[in-house]
Amino acid sequence: EKSRQGDRNMSREQMNEEEYKEFMNKLDSFTPTIPDEVTEYFLQRSGVTFSDPRIKKIVGMAAQKFIADIASETKIVAQRRKEVGKKNKDICFCSEDLIPVLKGHGINVQKPQYYADSDTVALPSAGTKREAPAEGGRVEDPTQVKKTKKKATTRRKT
């Protein structure tokens, strides 16, 4: 926690010329987890153009740091959830752990209407048809299923 606080303080301060030169020299040998091509694609898609190729690496480094922070915070949330259950020794990241962390960073995530881990979702059996969702956009009762009758058609050979 203390080193993390130090990171925050360092980011608020400006680098002196020597630190800047050292950073830029190390940047050339740095290989980001997110490939430069991916970073460049999203920068271009967002309308960002740049003349210095090192900018791409700096943005990639910032994205890597952001993802690492999200993963670290999600791990803490998952550990706290695990302590409540204490059934299994393994930590499993779930969307219920990730969503509040992302929300804390200003990213709103909503599950799709028919998300697989939702208790309002039921797979229709063969020959059944789902009705349109209730007014709120969700199927509140998974038994809202109608049977459909298939018409028997026969062809006569002539």
mmCIF file of C-alpha atoms in Angstrom:
data_model
loop_
_atom_site.group_PDB
_atom_site.id
_atom_site.type_symbol
_atom_site.label_atom_id
_atom_site.label_comp_id
_atom_site.label_asym_id
_atom_site.label_seq_id
_atom_site.Cartn_x
_atom_site.Cartn_y
_atom_site.Cartn_z
ATOM 1 C CA GLU A 1 0.000 0.000 0.000
ATOM 2 C CA LYS A 2 2.866 2.341 0.819
ATOM 3 C CA SER A 3 4.567 1.800 -2.565
ATOM 4 C CA ARG A 4 1.271 2.460 -4.279
ATOM 5 C CA GLN A 5 0.984 5.791 -2.480
ATOM 6 C CA GLY A 6 4.510 6.571 -3.652
ATOM 7 C CA ASP A 7 3.454 5.852 -7.251
ATOM 8 C CA ARG A 8 0.607 8.323 -6.928
ATOM 9 C CA ASN A 9 2.877 11.015 -5.527
ATOM 10 C CA MET A 10 5.455 10.430 -8.267
ATOM 11 C CA SER A 11 2.830 10.781 -10.986
ATOM 12 C CA ARG A 12 1.748 14.132 -9.557
ATOM 13 C CA GLU A 13 5.258 15.531 -9.613
ATOM 14 C CA GLN A 14 7.104 16.502 -12.750
ATOM 15 C CA MET A 15 10.189 14.586 -13.842
ATOM 16 C CA ASN A 16 13.450 16.416 -13.964
ATOM 17 C CA GLU A 17 15.424 16.409 -17.224
ATOM 18 C CA GLU A 18 17.659 13.496 -16.211
ATOM 19 C CA GLU A 19 14.712 11.293 -15.216
ATOM 20 C CA TYR A 20 12.944 12.180 -18.452
ATOM 21 C CA LYS A 21 15.931 11.163 -20.594
ATOM 22 C CA GLU A 22 16.325 7.905 -18.648
ATOM 23 C CA PHE A 23 12.617 7.143 -19.064
ATOM 24 C CA MET A 24 12.708 7.801 -22.817
ATOM 25 C CA ASN A 25 15.805 5.601 -23.244
ATOM 26 C CA LYS A 26 14.171 2.728 -21.352
ATOM 27 C CA LEU A 27 10.992 3.197 -23.356
ATOM 28 C CA ASP A 28 12.710 2.027 -26.540
ATOM 29 C CA SER A 29 13.536 -1.349 -24.988
ATOM 30 C CA PHE A 30 10.177 -1.724 -23.212
ATOM 31 C CA THR A 31 7.850 -4.369 -24.652
ATOM 32 C CA PRO A 32 4.286 -3.691 -23.516
ATOM 33 C CA THR A 33 1.808 -6.459 -22.783
ATOM 34 C CA ILE A 34 -0.633 -4.787 -25.152
ATOM 35 C CA PRO A 35 0.928 -4.924 -28.635
ATOM 36 C CA ASP A 36 1.780 -1.600 -30.257
ATOM 37 C CA GLU A 37 -0.488 -2.460 -33.192
ATOM 38 C CA VAL A 38 -3.497 -2.778 -30.871
ATOM 39 C CA THR A 39 -2.690 0.521 -29.175
ATOM 40 C CA GLU A 40 -2.212 2.220 -32.537
ATOM 41 C CA TYR A 41 -5.513 0.803 -33.832
ATOM 42 C CA PHE A 42 -7.512 2.204 -30.920
ATOM 43 C CA LEU A 43 -5.687 5.535 -31.021
ATOM 44 C CA GLN A 44 -6.463 5.913 -34.729
ATOM 45 C CA ARG A 45 -10.041 4.774 -34.193
ATOM 46 C CA SER A 46 -10.389 7.505 -31.552
ATOM 47 C CA GLY A 47 -9.040 10.099 -33.962
ATOM 48 C CA VAL A 48 -5.644 10.491 -32.290
ATOM 49 C CA THR A 49 -2.689 11.060 -34.582
ATOM 50 C CA PHE A 50 0.905 11.360 -33.498
ATOM 51 C CA SER A 51 4.276 11.942 -35.094
ATOM 52 C CA ASP A 52 6.466 10.389 -32.396
ATOM 53 C CA PRO A 53 6.175 6.556 -32.294
ATOM 54 C CA ARG A 54 7.098 6.583 -28.600
ATOM 55 C CA ILE A 55 3.686 8.057 -27.815
ATOM 56 C CA LYS A 56 2.182 4.736 -28.847
ATOM 57 C CA LYS A 57 4.366 2.965 -26.268
ATOM 58 C CA ILE A 58 3.534 5.489 -23.549
ATOM 59 C CA VAL A 59 -0.203 5.039 -24.157
ATOM 60 C CA GLY A 60 0.279 1.254 -24.205
ATOM 61 C CA MET A 61 2.174 1.480 -20.926
ATOM 62 C CA ALA A 62 -0.615 3.566 -19.377
ATOM 63 C CA ALA A 63 -3.229 1.061 -20.590
ATOM 64 C CA GLN A 64 -1.177 -1.795 -19.146
ATOM 65 C CA LYS A 65 -0.966 0.006 -15.793
ATOM 66 C CA PHE A 66 -4.715 0.647 -15.842
ATOM 67 C CA ILE A 67 -5.495 -3.016 -16.557
ATOM 68 C CA ALA A 68 -3.051 -4.139 -13.850
ATOM 69 C CA ASP A 69 -4.729 -1.817 -11.329
ATOM 70 C CA ILE A 70 -8.175 -3.154 -12.267
ATOM 71 C CA ALA A 71 -6.965 -6.758 -11.939
ATOM 72 C CA SER A 72 -5.304 -6.041 -8.594
ATOM 73 C CA GLU A 73 -8.388 -4.373 -7.144
ATOM 74 C CA THR A 74 -10.626 -7.148 -8.491
ATOM 75 C CA LYS A 75 -8.397 -9.727 -6.811
ATOM 76 C CA ILE A 76 -8.864 -7.949 -3.473
ATOM 77 C CA VAL A 77 -12.647 -7.937 -3.935
ATOM 78 C CA ALA A 78 -12.596 -11.641 -4.885
ATOM 79 C CA GLN A 79 -10.467 -12.477 -1.821
ATOM 80 C CA ARG A 80 -12.925 -10.684 0.448
ATOM 81 C CA ARG A 81 -15.815 -12.571 -1.128
ATOM 82 C CA LYS A 82 -13.905 -15.840 -0.737
ATOM 83 C CA GLU A 83 -13.285 -15.157 2.968
ATOM 84 C CA VAL A 84 -17.031 -15.021 3.512
ATOM 85 C CA GLY A 85 -17.583 -18.430 1.878
ATOM 86 C CA LYS A 86 -14.250 -20.153 2.712
ATOM 87 C CA LYS A 87 -15.376 -23.242 0.790
ATOM 88 C CA ASN A 88 -12.595 -23.283 -1.773
ATOM 89 C CA LYS A 89 -8.955 -22.221 -1.550
ATOM 90 C CA ASP A 90 -8.830 -20.985 -5.149
ATOM 91 C CA ILE A 91 -9.758 -17.421 -6.000
ATOM 92 C CA CYS A 92 -12.098 -17.034 -8.944
ATOM 93 C CA PHE A 93 -12.724 -13.672 -10.585
ATOM 94 C CA CYS A 94 -16.408 -13.182 -11.319
ATOM 95 C CA SER A 95 -18.254 -10.369 -13.008
ATOM 96 C CA GLU A 96 -19.733 -9.550 -9.600
ATOM 97 C CA ASP A 97 -16.169 -8.772 -8.444
ATOM 98 C CA LEU A 98 -15.166 -6.823 -11.548
ATOM 99 C CA ILE A 99 -18.241 -4.618 -12.026
ATOM 100 C CA PRO A 100 -17.867 -2.555 -8.796
ATOM 101 C CA VAL A 101 -14.145 -2.072 -9.453
ATOM 102 C CA LEU A 102 -14.824 -0.795 -12.960
ATOM 103 C CA LYS A 103 -17.602 1.425 -11.622
ATOM 104 C CA GLY A 104 -15.083 2.938 -9.197
ATOM 105 C CA HIS A 105 -13.003 3.896 -12.238
ATOM 106 C CA GLY A 106 -15.974 5.463 -14.019
ATOM 107 C CA ILE A 107 -16.782 2.523 -16.302
ATOM 108 C CA ASN A 108 -20.396 1.376 -16.167
ATOM 109 C CA VAL A 109 -21.004 -2.245 -17.098
ATOM 110 C CA GLN A 110 -24.420 -3.756 -17.550
ATOM 111 C CA LYS A 111 -25.045 -7.433 -18.079
ATOM 112 C CA PRO A 112 -26.832 -8.343 -21.291
ATOM 113 C CA GLN A 113 -30.548 -8.974 -21.016
ATOM 114 C CA TYR A 114 -30.159 -12.749 -21.212
ATOM 115 C CA TYR A 115 -26.853 -13.237 -19.424
ATOM 116 C CA ALA A 116 -25.995 -16.905 -18.876
ATOM 117 C CA ASP A 117 -25.452 -16.654 -15.114
ATOM 118 C CA SER A 118 -28.736 -14.831 -14.536
ATOM 119 C CA ASP A 119 -31.389 -16.716 -12.617
ATOM 120 C CA THR A 120 -34.034 -15.227 -14.896
ATOM 121 C CA VAL A 121 -32.754 -17.137 -17.894
ATOM 122 C CA ALA A 122 -34.096 -20.535 -18.788
ATOM 123 C CA LEU A 123 -33.292 -22.441 -21.896
ATOM 124 C CA PRO A 124 -36.440 -23.165 -23.845
ATOM 125 C CA SER A 125 -37.102 -26.822 -24.437
ATOM 126 C CA ALA A 126 -37.543 -28.213 -27.931
ATOM 127 C CA GLY A 127 -40.627 -26.905 -29.680
ATOM 128 C CA THR A 128 -41.056 -23.917 -27.358
ATOM 129 C CA LYS A 129 -40.973 -20.245 -28.105
ATOM 130 C CA ARG A 130 -40.144 -17.394 -25.721
ATOM 131 C CA GLU A 131 -42.553 -14.539 -25.344
ATOM 132 C CA ALA A 132 -41.348 -10.976 -25.569
ATOM 133 C CA PRO A 133 -39.750 -9.702 -22.338
ATOM 134 C CA ALA A 134 -41.844 -7.953 -19.725
ATOM 135 C CA GLU A 135 -42.082 -4.156 -19.733
ATOM 136 C CA GLY A 136 -38.792 -3.671 -17.847
ATOM 137 C CA GLY A 137 -36.905 -5.426 -20.624
ATOM 138 C CA ARG A 138 -36.228 -8.606 -18.660
ATOM 139 C CA VAL A 139 -38.097 -11.852 -18.503
ATOM 140 C CA GLU A 140 -39.056 -11.973 -14.851
ATOM 141 C CA ASP A 141 -40.450 -15.487 -14.924
ATOM 142 C CA PRO A 142 -38.423 -18.121 -16.777
ATOM 143 C CA THR A 143 -41.618 -20.123 -17.227
ATOM 144 C CA GLN A 144 -42.953 -17.529 -19.680
ATOM 145 C CA VAL A 145 -42.683 -20.033 -22.489
ATOM 146 C CA LYS A 146 -45.368 -21.002 -24.988
ATOM 147 C CA LYS A 147 -45.602 -24.295 -26.793
ATOM 148 C CA THR A 148 -45.759 -23.958 -30.541
ATOM 149 C CA LYS A 149 -47.573 -26.473 -32.652
ATOM 150 C CA LYS A 150 -45.999 -27.551 -35.853
ATOM 151 C CA LYS A 151 -48.301 -28.005 -38.789
ATOM 152 C CA ALA A 152 -48.091 -31.398 -40.338
ATOM 153 C CA THR A 153 -47.615 -31.087 -44.030
ATOM 154 C CA THR A 154 -47.654 -33.984 -46.402
ATOM 155 C CA ARG A 155 -46.760 -34.043 -50.021
ATOM 156 C CA ARG A 156 -48.474 -36.311 -52.401
ATOM 157 C CA LYS A 157 -46.605 -37.787 -55.256
ATOM 158 C CA THR A 158 -48.419 -37.483 -58.517
#
